[in-house]
Short mmCIF file of C-alpha atoms and ligand atoms in Angstrom, two decimals:
data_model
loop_
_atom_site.label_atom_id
_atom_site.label_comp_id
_atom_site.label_asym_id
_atom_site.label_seq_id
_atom_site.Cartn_x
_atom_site.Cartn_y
_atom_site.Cartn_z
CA UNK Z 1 0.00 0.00 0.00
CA UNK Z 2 2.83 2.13 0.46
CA UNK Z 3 4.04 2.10 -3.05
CA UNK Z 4 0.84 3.77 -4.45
CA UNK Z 5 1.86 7.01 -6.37
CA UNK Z 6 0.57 10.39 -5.61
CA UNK Z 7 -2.74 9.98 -8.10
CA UNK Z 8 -3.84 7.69 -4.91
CA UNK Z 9 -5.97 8.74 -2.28
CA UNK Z 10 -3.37 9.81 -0.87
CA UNK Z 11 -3.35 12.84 -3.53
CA UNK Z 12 -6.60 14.18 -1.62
CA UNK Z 13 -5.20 14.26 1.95
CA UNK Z 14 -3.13 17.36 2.20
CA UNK Z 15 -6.08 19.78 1.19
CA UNK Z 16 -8.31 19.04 4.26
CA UNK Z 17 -10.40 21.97 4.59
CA UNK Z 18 -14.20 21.63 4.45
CA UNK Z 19 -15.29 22.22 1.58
CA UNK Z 20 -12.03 21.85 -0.49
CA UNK Z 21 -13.05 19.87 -4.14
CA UNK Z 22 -10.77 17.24 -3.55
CA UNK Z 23 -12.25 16.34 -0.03
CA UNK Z 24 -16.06 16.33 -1.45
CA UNK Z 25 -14.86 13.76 -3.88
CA UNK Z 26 -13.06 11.77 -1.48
CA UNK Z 27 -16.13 12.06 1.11
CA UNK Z 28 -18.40 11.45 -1.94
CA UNK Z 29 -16.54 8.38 -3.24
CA UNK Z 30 -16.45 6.83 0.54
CA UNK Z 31 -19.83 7.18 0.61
CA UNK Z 32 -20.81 5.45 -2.07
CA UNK Z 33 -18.57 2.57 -1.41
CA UNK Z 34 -20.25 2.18 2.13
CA UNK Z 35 -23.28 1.94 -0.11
CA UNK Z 36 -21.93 -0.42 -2.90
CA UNK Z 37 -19.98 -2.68 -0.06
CA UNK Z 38 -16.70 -1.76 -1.52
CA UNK Z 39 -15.50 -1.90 2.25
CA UNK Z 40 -13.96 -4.98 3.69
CA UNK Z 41 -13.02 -6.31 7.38
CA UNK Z 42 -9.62 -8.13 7.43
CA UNK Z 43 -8.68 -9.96 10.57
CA UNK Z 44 -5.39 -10.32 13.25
CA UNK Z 45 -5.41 -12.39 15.20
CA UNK Z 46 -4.65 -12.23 19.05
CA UNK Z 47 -2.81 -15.02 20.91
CA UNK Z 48 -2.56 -15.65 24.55
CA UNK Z 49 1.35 -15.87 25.62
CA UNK Z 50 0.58 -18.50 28.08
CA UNK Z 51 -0.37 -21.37 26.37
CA UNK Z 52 -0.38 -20.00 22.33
CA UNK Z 53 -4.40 -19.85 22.72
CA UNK Z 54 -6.18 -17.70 20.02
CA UNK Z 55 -7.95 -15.09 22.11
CA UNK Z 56 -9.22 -13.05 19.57
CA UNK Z 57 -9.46 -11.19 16.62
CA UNK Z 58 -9.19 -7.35 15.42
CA UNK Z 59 -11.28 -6.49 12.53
CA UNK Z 60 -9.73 -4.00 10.34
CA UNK Z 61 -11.90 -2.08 8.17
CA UNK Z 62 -10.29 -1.82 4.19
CA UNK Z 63 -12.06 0.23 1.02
CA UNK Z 64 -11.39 -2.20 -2.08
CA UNK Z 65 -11.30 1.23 -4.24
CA UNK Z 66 -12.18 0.38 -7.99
CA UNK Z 67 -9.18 2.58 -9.56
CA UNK Z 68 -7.03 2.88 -6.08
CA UNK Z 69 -6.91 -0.23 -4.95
CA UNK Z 70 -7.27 -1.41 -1.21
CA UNK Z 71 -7.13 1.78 0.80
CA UNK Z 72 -5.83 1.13 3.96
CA UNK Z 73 -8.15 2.83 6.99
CA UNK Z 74 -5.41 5.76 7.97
CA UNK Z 75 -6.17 7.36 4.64
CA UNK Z 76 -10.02 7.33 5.27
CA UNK Z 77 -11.25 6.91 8.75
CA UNK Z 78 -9.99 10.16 9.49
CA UNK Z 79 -12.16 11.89 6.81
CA UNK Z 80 -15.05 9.11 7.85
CA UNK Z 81 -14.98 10.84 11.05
CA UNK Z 82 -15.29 14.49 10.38
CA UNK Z 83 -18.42 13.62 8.27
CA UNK Z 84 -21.48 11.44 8.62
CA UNK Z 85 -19.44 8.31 6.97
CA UNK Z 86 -18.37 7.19 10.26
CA UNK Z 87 -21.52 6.06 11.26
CA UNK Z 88 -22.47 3.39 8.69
CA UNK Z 89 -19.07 2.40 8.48
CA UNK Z 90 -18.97 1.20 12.05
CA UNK Z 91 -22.38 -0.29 11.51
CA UNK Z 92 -20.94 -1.90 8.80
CA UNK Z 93 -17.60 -3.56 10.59
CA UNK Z 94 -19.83 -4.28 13.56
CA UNK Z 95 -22.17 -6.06 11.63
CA UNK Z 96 -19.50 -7.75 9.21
CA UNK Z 97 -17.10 -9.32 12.01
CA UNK Z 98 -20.20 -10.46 13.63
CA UNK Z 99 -21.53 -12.49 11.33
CA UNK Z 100 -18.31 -13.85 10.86
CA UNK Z 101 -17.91 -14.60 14.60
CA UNK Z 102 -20.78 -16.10 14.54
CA UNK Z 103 -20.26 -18.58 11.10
CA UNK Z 104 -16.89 -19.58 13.07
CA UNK Z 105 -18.56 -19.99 16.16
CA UNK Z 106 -20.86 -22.52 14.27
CA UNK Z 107 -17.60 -24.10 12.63
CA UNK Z 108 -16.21 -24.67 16.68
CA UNK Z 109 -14.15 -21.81 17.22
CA UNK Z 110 -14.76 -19.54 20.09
CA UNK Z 111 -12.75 -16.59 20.01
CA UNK Z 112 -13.49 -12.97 20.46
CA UNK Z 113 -13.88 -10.43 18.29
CA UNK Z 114 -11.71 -6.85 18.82
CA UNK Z 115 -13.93 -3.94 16.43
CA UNK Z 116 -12.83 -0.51 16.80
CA UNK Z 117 -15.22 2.73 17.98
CA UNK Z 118 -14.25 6.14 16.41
CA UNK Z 119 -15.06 8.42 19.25
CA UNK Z 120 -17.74 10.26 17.10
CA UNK Z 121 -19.86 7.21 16.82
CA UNK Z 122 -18.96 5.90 21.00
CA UNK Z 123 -21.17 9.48 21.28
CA UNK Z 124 -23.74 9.02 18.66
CA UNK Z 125 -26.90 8.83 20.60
CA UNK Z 126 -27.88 5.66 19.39
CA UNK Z 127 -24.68 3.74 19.52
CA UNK Z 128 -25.43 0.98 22.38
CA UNK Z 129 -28.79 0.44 21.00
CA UNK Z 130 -27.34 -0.06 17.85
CA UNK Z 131 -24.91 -2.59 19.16
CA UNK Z 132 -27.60 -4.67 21.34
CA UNK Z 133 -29.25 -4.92 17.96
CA UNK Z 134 -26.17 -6.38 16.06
CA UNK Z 135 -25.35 -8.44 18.83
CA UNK Z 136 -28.98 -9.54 19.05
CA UNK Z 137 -28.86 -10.41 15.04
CA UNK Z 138 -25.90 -12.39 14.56
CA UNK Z 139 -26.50 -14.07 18.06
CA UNK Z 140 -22.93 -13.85 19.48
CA UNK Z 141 -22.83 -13.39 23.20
CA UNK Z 142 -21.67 -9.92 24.29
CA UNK Z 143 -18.62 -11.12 26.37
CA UNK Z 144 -17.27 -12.27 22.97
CA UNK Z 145 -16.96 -8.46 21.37
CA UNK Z 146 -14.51 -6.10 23.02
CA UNK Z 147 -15.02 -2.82 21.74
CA UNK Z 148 -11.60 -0.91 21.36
CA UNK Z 149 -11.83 2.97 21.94
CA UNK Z 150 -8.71 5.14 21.61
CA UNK Z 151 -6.93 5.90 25.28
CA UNK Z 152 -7.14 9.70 23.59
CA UNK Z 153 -10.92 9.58 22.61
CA UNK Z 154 -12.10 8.86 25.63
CA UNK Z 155 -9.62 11.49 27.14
CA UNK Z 156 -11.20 14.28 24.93
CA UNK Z 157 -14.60 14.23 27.04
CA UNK Z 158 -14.83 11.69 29.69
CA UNK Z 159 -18.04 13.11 30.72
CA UNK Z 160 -19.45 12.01 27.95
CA UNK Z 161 -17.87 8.97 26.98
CA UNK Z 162 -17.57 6.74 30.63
CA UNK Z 163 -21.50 7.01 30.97
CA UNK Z 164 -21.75 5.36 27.43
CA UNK Z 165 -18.71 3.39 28.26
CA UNK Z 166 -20.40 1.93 31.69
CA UNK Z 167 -23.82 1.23 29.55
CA UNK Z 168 -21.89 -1.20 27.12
CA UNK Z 169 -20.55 -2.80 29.90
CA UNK Z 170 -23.74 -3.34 31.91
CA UNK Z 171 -24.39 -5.22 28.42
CA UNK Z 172 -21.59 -7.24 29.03
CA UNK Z 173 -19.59 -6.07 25.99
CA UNK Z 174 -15.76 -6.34 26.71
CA UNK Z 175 -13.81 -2.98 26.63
CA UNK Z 176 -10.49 -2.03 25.54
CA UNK Z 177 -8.36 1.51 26.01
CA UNK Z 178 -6.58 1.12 22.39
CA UNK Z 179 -2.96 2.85 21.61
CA UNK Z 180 -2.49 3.31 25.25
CA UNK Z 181 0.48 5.07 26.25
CA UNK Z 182 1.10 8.13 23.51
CA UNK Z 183 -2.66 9.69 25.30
CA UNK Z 184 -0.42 10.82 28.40
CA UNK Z 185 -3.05 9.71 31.08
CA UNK Z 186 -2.00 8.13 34.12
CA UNK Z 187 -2.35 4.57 34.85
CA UNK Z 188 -4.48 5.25 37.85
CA UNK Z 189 -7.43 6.86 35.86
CA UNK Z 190 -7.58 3.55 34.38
CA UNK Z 191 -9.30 2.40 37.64
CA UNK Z 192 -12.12 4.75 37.09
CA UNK Z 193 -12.77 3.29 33.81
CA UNK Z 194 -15.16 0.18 33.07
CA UNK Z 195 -12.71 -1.21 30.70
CA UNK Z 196 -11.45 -4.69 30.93
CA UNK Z 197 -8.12 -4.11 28.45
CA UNK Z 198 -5.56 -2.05 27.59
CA UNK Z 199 -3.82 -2.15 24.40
CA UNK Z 200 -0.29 -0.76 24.69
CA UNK Z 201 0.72 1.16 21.77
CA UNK Z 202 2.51 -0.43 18.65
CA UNK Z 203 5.39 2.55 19.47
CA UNK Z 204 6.56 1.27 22.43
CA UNK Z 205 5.98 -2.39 21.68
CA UNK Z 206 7.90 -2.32 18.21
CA UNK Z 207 11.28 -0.45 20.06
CA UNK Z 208 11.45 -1.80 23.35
CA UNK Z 209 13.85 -4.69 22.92
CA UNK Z 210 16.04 -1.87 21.80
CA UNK Z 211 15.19 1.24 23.77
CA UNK Z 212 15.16 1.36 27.75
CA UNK Z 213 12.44 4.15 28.08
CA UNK Z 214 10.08 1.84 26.11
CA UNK Z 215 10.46 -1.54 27.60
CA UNK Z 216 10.48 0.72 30.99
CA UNK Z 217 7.09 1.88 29.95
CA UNK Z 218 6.11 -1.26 28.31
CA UNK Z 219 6.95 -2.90 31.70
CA UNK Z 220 4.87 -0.51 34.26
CA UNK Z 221 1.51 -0.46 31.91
CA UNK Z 222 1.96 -4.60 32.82
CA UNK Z 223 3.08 -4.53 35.87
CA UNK Z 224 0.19 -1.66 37.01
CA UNK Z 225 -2.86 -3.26 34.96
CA UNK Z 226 -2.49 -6.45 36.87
CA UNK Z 227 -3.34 -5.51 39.92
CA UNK Z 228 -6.50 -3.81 38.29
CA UNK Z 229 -7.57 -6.66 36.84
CA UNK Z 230 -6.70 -5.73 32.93
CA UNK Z 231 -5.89 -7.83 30.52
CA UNK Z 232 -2.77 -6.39 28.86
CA UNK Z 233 -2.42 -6.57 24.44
CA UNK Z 234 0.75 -5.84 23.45
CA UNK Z 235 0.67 -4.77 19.50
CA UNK Z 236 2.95 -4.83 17.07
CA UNK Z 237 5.03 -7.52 17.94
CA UNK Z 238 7.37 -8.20 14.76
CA UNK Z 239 10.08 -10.14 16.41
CA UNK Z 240 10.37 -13.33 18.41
CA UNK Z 241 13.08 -11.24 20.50
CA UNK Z 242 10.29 -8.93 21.29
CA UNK Z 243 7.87 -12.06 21.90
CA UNK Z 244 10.30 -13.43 24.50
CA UNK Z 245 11.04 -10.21 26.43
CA UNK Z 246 6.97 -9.52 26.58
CA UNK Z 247 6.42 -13.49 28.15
CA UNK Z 248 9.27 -12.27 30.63
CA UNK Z 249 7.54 -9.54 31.67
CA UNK Z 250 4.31 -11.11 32.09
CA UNK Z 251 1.99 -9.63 29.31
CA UNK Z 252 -0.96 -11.62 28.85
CA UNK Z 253 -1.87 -11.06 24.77
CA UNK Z 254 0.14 -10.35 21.92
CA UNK Z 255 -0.74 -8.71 18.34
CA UNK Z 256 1.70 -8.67 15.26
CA UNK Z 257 3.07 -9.31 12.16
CA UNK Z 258 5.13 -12.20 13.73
CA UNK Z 259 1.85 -14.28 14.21
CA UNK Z 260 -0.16 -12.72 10.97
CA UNK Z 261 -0.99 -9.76 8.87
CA UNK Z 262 -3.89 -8.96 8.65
CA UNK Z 263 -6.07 -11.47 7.17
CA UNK Z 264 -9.65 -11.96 4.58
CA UNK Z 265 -11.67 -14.09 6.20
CA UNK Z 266 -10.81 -17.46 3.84
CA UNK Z 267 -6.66 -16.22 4.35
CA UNK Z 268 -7.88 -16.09 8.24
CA UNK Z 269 -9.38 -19.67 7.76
CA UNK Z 270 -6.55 -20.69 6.31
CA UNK Z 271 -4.39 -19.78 8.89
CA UNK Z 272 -6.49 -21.30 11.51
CA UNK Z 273 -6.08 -24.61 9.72
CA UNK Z 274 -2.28 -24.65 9.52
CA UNK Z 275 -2.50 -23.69 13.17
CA UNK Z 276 -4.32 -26.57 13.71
CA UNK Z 277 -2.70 -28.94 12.38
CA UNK Z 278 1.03 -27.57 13.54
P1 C2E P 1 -5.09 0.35 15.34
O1 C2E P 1 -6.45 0.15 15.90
O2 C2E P 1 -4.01 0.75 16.29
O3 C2E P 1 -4.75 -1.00 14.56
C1 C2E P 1 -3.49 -1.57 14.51
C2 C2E P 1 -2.79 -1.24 13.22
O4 C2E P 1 -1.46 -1.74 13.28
C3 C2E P 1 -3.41 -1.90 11.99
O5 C2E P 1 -3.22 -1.03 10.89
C4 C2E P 1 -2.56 -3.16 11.83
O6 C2E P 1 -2.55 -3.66 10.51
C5 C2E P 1 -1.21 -2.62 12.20
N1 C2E P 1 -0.33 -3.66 12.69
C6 C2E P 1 -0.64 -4.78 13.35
N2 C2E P 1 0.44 -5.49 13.67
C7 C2E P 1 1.51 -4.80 13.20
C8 C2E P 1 2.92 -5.03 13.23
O7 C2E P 1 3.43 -6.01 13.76
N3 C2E P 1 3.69 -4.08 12.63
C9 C2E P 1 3.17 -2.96 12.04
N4 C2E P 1 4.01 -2.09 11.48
N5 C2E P 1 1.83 -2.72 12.00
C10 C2E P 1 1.02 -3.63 12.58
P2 C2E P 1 -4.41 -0.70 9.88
O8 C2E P 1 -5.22 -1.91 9.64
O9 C2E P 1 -3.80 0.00 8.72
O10 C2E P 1 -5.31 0.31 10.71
C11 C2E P 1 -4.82 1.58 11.07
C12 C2E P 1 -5.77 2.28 12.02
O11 C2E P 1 -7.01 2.58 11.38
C13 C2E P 1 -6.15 1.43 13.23
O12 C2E P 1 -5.11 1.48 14.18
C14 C2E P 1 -7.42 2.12 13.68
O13 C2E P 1 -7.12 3.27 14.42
C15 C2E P 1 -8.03 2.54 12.35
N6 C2E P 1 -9.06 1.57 11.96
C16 C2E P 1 -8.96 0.41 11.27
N7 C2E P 1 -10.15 -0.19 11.10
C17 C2E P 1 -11.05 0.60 11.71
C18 C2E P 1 -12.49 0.54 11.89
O14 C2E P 1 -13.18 -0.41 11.47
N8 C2E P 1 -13.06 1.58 12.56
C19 C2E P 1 -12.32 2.63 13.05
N9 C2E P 1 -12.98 3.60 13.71
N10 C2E P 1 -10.99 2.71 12.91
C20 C2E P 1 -10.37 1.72 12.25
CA1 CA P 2 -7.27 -1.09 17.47
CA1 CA P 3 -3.78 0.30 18.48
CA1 CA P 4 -2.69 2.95 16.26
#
């Protein structure tokens, strides 16, 4: 994706005010491939360091463009959220990794599923409705979806987001405080958050085999969410060096390149099967 020449998407971006031409087209075009399901959810998958158990997967929204290519979500989710895209694009992941869930539920695998909430749509008033209602359709438990909302996001107005955040988890929907660690919030707010996770951010993760301040803070976001209860997701993991050094220091899940890309659901089944059979 990153050798696509400036006529990409990518041409758009650096003219981002309001009601610049280039922006209407890109907002126009992103619309209409919401409508024409030119979006797709790709899957990571999660493993448990103890014991090599699939926890779960992260769906990861991607716009199959028809002259671009596959978009990757930096490029768009940005614009998604300063208009009304954002809206049925999360309906549309939601809905999408659920039904999947639930098909590999039926097939005997009982993972979770990890979708990501743009703040914008956490505070759309009819967000948790809308989630009972796709949980309620594809039949998947709640405690099987963890919602992941950015450490930042929920930073910008607490007010408003913990009273949605403690609604979705009187649902029983699983919560996770994504990219945590480049927000600046201290640990100890964490308590006063219904959240169950914390995802520490693919920054510190990627560097900290060779950079003391990382693995230092890579170390006290474990060593602190423990004691609260929190499951700890480190991302990015690329290296088996890094893999090691994270099962020394007693993080529960890791997220990376060194187990998978990014997968389509039959490259996600088809990992599952060579898992299965290693
Ligand atoms: P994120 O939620 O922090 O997702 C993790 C990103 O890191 C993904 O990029 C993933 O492909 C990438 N990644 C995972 N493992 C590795 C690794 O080992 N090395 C490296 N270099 N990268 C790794 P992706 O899929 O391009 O998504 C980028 C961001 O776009 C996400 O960051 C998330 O903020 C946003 N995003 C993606 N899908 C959605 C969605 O459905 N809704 C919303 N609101 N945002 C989404
Ligand atoms: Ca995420
Ligand atoms: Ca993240
Ligand atoms: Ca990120």
């Amino acid at each position: 994706a990153a050798k696509r020449t400036s006529r990409g998407v990518l041409a758009y971006l650096p003219v981002m005010e309001a009601s610049s031409p280039r922006r209407l087209r890109l907002v126009t075009e992103l619309r209409r491939a919401v409508e024409a399901g030119d979006l797709r959810v790709h899957y990571q998958p999660q493993v448990r360091l103890a014991g090599s158990e699939l926890s779960g997967l992260e769906a990861l929204v991607r716009w199959q463009h028809p002259e671009h290519g596959i978009v990757p979500p930096d490029e768009f989710i940005p614009v998604a959220e300063h208009t009304g895209v954002i809206g049925p694009l999360t309906q549309f992941v939601l809905q999408t990794a659920l039904a999947d869930l639930r098909d590999w539920g039926r097939r005997g695998h009982h993972f979770g599923m990890s979708v990501n909430i743009s703040v914008r749509s956490l505070l759309d008033p009819g967000f948790v409705e809308e989630v009972g209602h796709a949980l309620a359709a594809s039949g998947v438990p709640a405690e099987r979806l963890t919602l992941e909302i950015t450490e930042s996001s929920v930073m910008s107005d607490p007010e408003r987001a913990v009273p949605v955040l403690e609604r979705l988890r009187d649902m029983g929907v699983r919560l996770s405080v994504d990219d945590f660690g480049i927000g600046h919030s201290s640990l100890t707010y964490l308590r006063r958050l219904p959240v169950t996770e914390v995802k520490i951010d693919r920054s510190f993760v990627s560097t900290m085999v060779h950079s003391p301040e990382d693995l230092a803070i890579v170390r006290a976001v474990i060593d602190l969410s423990e004691p609260l209860g929190l499951t700890v997701v480190a991302e990015g993991v690329e290296s088996e060096e890094t893999r090691l050094e994270l099962t020394r220091l007693g993080c529960g899940v890791i997220q990376g390149y060194l187990l998978s890309r990014p997968l389509a659901k039959v490259d996600l089944d088809r990992w599952l099967e060579r898992r299965t059979v290693a």
